[in-house]
PDB file of C-alpha atoms in Angstrom:
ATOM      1  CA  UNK A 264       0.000   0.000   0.000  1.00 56.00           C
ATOM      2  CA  UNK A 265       3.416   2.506   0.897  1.00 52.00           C
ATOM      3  CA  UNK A 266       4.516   1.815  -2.171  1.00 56.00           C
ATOM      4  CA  UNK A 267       1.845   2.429  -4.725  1.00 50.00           C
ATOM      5  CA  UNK A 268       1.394   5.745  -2.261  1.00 50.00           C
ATOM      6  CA  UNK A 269       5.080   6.475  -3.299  1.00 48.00           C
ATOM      7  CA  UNK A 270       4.479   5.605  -6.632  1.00 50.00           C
ATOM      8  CA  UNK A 271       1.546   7.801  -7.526  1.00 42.00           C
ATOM      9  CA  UNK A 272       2.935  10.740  -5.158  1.00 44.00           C
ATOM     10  CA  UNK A 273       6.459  10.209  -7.520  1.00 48.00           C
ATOM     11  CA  UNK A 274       4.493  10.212 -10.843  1.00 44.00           C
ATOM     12  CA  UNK A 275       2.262  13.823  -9.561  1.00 43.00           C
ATOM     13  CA  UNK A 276       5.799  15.450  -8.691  1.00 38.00           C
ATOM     14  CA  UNK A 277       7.642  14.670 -12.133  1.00 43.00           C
ATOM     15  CA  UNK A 278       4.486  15.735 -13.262  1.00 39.00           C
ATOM     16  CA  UNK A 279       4.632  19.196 -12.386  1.00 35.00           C
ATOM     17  CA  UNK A 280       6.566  21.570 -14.132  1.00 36.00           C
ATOM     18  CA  UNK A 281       9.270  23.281 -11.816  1.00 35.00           C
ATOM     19  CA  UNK A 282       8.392  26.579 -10.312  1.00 32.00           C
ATOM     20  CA  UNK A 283      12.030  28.141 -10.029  1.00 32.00           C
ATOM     21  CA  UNK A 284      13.129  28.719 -14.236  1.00 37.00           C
ATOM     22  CA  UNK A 285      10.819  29.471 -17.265  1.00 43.00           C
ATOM     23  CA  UNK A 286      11.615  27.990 -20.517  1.00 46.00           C
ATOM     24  CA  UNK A 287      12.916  29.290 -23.346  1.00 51.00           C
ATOM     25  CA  UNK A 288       9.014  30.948 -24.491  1.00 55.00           C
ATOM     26  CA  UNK A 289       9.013  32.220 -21.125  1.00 61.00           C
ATOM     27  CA  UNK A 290       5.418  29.998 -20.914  1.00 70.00           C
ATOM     28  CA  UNK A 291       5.369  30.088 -17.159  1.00 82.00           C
ATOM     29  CA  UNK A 292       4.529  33.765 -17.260  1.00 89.00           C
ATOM     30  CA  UNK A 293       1.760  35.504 -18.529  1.00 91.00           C
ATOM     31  CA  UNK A 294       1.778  37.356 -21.595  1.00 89.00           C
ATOM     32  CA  UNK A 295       1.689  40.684 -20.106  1.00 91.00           C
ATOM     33  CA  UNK A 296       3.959  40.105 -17.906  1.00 93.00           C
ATOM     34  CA  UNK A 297       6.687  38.576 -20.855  1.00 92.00           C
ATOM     35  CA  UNK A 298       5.600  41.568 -22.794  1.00 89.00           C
ATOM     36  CA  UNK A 299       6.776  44.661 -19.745  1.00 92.00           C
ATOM     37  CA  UNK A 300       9.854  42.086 -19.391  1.00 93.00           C
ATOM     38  CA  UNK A 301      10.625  43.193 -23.337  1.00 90.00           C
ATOM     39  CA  UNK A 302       9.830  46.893 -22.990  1.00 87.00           C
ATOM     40  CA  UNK A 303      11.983  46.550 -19.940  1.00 88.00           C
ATOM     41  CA  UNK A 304      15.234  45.022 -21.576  1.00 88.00           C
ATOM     42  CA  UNK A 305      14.376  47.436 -24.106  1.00 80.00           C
ATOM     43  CA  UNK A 306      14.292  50.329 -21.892  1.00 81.00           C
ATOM     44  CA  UNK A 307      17.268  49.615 -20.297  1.00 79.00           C
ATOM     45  CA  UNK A 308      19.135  49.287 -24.005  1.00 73.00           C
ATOM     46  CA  UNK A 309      18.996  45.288 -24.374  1.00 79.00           C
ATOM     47  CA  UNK A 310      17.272  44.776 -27.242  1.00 78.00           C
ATOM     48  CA  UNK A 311      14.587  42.417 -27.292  1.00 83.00           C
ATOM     49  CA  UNK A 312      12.671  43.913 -30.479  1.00 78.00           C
ATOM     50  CA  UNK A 313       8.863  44.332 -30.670  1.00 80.00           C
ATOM     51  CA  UNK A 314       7.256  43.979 -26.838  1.00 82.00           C
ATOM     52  CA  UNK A 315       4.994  41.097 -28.168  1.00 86.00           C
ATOM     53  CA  UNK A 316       4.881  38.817 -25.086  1.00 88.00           C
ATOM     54  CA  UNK A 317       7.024  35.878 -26.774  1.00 90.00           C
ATOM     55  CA  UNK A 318      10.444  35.506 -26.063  1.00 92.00           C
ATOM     56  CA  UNK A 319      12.091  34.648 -29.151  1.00 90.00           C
ATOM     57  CA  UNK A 320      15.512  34.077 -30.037  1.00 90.00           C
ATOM     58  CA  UNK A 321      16.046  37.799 -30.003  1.00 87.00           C
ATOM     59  CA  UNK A 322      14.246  38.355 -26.280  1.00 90.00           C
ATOM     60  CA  UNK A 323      16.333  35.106 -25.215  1.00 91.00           C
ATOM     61  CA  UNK A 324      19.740  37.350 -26.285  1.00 88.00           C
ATOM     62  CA  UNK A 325      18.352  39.984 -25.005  1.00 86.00           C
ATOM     63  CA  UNK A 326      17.889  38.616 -21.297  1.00 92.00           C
ATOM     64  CA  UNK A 327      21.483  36.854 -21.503  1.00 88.00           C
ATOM     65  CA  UNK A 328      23.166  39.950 -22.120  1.00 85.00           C
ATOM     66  CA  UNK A 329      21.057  41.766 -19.147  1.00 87.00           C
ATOM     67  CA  UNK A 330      21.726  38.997 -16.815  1.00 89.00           C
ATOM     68  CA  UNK A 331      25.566  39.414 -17.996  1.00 82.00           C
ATOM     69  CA  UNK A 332      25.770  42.140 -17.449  1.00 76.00           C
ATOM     70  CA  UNK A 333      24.454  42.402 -14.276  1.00 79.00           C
ATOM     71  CA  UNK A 334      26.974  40.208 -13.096  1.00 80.00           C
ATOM     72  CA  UNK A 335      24.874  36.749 -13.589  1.00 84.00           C
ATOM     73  CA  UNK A 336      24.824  33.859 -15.546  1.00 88.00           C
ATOM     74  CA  UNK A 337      23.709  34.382 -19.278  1.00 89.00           C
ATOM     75  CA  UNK A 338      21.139  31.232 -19.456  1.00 92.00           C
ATOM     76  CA  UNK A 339      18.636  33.559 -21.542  1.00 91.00           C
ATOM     77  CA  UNK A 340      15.810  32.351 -19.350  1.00 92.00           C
ATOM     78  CA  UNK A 341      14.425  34.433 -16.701  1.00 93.00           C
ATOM     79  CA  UNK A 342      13.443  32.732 -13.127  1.00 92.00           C
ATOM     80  CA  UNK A 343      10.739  34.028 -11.335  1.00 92.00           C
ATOM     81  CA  UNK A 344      12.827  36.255  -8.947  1.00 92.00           C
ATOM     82  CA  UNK A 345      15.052  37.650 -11.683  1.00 92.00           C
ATOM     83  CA  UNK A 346      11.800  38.507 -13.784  1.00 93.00           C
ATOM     84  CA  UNK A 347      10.241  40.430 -10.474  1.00 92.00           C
ATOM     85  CA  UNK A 348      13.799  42.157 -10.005  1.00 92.00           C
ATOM     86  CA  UNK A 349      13.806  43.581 -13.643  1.00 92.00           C
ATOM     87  CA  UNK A 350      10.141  44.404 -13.809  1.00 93.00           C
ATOM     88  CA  UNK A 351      10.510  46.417  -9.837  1.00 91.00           C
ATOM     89  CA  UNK A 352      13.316  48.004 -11.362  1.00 88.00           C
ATOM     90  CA  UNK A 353      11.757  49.142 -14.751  1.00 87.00           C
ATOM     91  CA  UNK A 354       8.784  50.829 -13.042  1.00 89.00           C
ATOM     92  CA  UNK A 355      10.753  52.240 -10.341  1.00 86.00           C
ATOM     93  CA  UNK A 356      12.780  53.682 -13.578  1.00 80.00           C
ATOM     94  CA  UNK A 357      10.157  54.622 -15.870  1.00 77.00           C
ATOM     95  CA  UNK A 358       8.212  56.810 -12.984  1.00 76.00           C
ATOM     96  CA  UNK A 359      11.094  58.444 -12.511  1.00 70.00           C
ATOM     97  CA  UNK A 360      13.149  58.962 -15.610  1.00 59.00           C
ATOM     98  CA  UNK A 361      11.882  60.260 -19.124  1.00 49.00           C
ATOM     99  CA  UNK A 362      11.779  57.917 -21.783  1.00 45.00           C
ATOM    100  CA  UNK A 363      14.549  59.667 -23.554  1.00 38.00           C
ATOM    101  CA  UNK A 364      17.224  59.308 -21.303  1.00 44.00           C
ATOM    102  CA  UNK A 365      17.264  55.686 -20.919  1.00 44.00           C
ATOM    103  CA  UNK A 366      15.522  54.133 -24.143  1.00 46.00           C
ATOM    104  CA  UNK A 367      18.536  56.160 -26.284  1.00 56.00           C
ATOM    105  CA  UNK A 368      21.008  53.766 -25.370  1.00 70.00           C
ATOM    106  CA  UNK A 369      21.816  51.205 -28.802  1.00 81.00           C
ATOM    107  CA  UNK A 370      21.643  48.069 -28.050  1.00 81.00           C
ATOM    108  CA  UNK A 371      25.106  47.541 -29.602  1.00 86.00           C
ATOM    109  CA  UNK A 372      26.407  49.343 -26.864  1.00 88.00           C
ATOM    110  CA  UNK A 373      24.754  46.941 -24.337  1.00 85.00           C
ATOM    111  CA  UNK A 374      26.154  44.175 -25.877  1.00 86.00           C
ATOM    112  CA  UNK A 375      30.341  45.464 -26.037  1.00 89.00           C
ATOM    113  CA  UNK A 376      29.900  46.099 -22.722  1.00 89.00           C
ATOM    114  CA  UNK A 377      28.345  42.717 -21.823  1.00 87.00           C
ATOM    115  CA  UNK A 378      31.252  41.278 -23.519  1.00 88.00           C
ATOM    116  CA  UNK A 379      33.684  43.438 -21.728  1.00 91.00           C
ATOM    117  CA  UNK A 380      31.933  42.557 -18.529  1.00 89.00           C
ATOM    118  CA  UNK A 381      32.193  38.711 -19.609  1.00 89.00           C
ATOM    119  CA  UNK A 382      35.656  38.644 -19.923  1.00 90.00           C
ATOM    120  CA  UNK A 383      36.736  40.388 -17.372  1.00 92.00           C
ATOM    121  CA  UNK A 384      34.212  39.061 -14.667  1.00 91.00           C
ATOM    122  CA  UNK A 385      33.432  42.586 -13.628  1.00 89.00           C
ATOM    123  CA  UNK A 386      29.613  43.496 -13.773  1.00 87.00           C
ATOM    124  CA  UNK A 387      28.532  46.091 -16.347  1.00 84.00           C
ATOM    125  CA  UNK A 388      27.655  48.853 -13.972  1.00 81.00           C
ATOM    126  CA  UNK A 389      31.437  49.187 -12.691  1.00 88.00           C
ATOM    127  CA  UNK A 390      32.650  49.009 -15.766  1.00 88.00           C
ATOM    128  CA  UNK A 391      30.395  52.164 -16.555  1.00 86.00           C
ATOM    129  CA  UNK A 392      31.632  53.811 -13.450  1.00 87.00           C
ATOM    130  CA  UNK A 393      35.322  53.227 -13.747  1.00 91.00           C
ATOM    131  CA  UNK A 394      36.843  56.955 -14.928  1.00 92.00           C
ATOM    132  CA  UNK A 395      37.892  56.632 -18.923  1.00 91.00           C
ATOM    133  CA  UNK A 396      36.098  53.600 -19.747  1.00 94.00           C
ATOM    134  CA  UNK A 397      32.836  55.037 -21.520  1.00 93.00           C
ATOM    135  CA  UNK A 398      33.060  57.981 -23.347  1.00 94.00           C
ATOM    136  CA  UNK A 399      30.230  59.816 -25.292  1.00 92.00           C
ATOM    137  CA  UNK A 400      30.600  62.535 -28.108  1.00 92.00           C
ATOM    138  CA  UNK A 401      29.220  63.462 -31.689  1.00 92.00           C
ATOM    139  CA  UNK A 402      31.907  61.569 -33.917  1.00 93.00           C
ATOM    140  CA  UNK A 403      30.662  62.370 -37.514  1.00 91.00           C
ATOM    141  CA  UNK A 404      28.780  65.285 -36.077  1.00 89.00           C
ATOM    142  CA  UNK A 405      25.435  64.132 -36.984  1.00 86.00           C
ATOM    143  CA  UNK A 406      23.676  65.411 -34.168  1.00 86.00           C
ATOM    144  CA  UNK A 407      23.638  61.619 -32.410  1.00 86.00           C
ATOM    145  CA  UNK A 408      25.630  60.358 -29.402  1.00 89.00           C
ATOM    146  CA  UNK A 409      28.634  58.269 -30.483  1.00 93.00           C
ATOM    147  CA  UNK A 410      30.260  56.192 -27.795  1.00 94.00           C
ATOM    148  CA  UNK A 411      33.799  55.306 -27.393  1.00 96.00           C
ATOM    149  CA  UNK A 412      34.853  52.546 -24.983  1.00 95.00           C
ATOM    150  CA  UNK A 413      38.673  52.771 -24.053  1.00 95.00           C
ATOM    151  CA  UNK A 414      39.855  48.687 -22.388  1.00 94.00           C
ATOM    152  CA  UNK A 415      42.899  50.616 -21.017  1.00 93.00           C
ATOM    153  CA  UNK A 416      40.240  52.471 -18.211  1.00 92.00           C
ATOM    154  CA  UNK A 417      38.908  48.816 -16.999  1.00 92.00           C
ATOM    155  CA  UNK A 418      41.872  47.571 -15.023  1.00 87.00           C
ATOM    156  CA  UNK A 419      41.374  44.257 -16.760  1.00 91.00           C
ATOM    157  CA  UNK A 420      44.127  42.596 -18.098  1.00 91.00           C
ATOM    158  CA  UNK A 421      41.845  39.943 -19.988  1.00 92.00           C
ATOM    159  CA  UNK A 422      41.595  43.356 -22.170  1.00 93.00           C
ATOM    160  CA  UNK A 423      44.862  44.626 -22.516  1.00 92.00           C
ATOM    161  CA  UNK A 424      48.232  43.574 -24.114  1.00 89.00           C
ATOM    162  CA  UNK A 425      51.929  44.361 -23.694  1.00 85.00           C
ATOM    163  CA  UNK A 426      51.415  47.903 -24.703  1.00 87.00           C
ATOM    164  CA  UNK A 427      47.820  48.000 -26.366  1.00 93.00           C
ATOM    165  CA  UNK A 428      44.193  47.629 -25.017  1.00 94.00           C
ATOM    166  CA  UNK A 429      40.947  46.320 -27.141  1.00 95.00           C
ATOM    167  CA  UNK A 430      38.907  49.729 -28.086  1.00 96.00           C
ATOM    168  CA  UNK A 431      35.141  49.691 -29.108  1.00 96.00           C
ATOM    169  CA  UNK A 432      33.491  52.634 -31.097  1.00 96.00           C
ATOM    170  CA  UNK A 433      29.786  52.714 -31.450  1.00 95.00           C
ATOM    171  CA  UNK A 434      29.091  55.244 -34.257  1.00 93.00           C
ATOM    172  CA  UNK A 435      25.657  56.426 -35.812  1.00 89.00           C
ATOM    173  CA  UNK A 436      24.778  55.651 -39.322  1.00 85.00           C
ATOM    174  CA  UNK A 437      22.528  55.893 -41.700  1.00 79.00           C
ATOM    175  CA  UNK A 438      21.242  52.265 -41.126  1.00 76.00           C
ATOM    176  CA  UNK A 439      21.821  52.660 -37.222  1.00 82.00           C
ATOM    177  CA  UNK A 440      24.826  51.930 -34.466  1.00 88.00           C
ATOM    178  CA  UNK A 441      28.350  50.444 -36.170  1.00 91.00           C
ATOM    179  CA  UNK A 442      30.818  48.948 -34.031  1.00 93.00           C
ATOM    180  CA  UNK A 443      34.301  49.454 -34.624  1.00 95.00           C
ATOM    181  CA  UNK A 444      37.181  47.642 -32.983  1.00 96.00           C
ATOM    182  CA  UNK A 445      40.934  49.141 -32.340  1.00 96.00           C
ATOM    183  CA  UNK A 446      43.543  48.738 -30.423  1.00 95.00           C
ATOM    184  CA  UNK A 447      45.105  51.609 -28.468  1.00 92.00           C
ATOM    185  CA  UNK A 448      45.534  52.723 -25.099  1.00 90.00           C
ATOM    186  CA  UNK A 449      44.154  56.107 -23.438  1.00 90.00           C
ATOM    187  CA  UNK A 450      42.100  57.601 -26.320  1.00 93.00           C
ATOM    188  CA  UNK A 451      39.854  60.089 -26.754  1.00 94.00           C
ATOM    189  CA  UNK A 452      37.221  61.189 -28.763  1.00 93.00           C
ATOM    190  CA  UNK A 453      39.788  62.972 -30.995  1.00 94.00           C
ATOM    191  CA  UNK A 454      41.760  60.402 -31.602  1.00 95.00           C
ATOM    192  CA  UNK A 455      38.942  58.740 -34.294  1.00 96.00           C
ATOM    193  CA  UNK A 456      37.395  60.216 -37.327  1.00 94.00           C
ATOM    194  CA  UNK A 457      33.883  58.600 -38.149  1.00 95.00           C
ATOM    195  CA  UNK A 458      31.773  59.065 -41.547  1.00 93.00           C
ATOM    196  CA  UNK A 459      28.025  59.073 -42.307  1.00 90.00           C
ATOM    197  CA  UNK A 460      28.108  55.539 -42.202  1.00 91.00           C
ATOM    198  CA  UNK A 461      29.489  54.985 -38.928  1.00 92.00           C
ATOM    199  CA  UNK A 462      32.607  53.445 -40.123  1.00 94.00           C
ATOM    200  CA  UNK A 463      35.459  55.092 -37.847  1.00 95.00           C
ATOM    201  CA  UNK A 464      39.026  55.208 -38.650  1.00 95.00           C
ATOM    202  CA  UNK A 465      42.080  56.726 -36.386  1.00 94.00           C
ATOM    203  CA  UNK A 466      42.420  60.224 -37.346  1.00 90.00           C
ATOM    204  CA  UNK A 467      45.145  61.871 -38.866  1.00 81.00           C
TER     205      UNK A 467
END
């Protein structure tokens, strides 16, 4: 009698689908919910495309670089704690900051410094608050925020060699944000010339 108990209680358990991680669609959440997690990512410059309530391939990138970035492991699936710290966050955000300071950011610029914050293990807030490392200015003077990220200001030597450091410029185009890659060590917005294209070269 114990054991068909234990049998029938084991079969209900494997049954039920586990509480702690979504899967990939995100299923275990409502739609509503999935679709603020999207404007969310989106608002804080990961981009997870149209805020449709199903987590594609693109929302799945888009929540591995967030969790990356904030200094977690990039599964691309969102538990239920990690979707309620996002979505407290975002409306604590929104109510407080207009749309156009926070919405701006490319999502090409999320994504360098997700990578940066990958390799050097350092989340993607300190990175942003170490002196040097982000740097904003109109490179091809198109009346758009360029960004210039500088290795050398990250005290990471994952990002540096002997006497050169990896350098990432995000330029405005005509078909959006270009990333360039250069090696250098203490630049500055001077020290790149960028076109209408966003292709940037080192000036002259």
């Amino acid at each position: 009698m114990f054991r068909l108990i234990f049998i029938v209680l084991a079969l209900f358990v494997a049954s039920v689908p586990p509480l702690a991680f979504a899967d990939n669609s995100g299923n275990m959440f409502s739609r509503e919910i999935r679709r603020e997690a999207q404007e969310a990512l989106n608002f804080y410059g990961f981009d997870a495309g149209t805020p449709d309530g199903i987590f594609g391939p693109g929302t799945q990138r888009a929540i591995a670089a967030y969790q990356s970035s904030n200094g977690g492991q990039p599964t691309g699936e969102f538990s239920r704690a990690g979707i309620g710290n996002l979505l407290q966050a975002y409306r604590s955000d929104r109510a407080s900051k207009p749309a156009s300071q926070s919405s701006g950011t490319p999502p090409q610029l999320a994504s360098v410094i997700a990578n940066y914050s990958d390799m050097c293990g350092i989340p993607a807030r300190t990175l942003m608050d170490m002196p040097g490392f982000l740097q904003k200015a109109d490179l091809n003077q198109d009346g758009k925020p360029d960004y210039l990220i500088d290795g050398s200001g990250a005290s990471c030597s994952m990002l540096c060699g002997a006497a050169k450091c990896q350098v990432s410029v995000i330029a405005s185009g005509l078909g959006g944000y270009r990333v360039n890659e250069f090696l250098g060590y203490s630049v500055t917005p001077s020290t790149f010339d960028c076109d209408s294209t966003g292709a940037c070269t080192f000036a002259r």
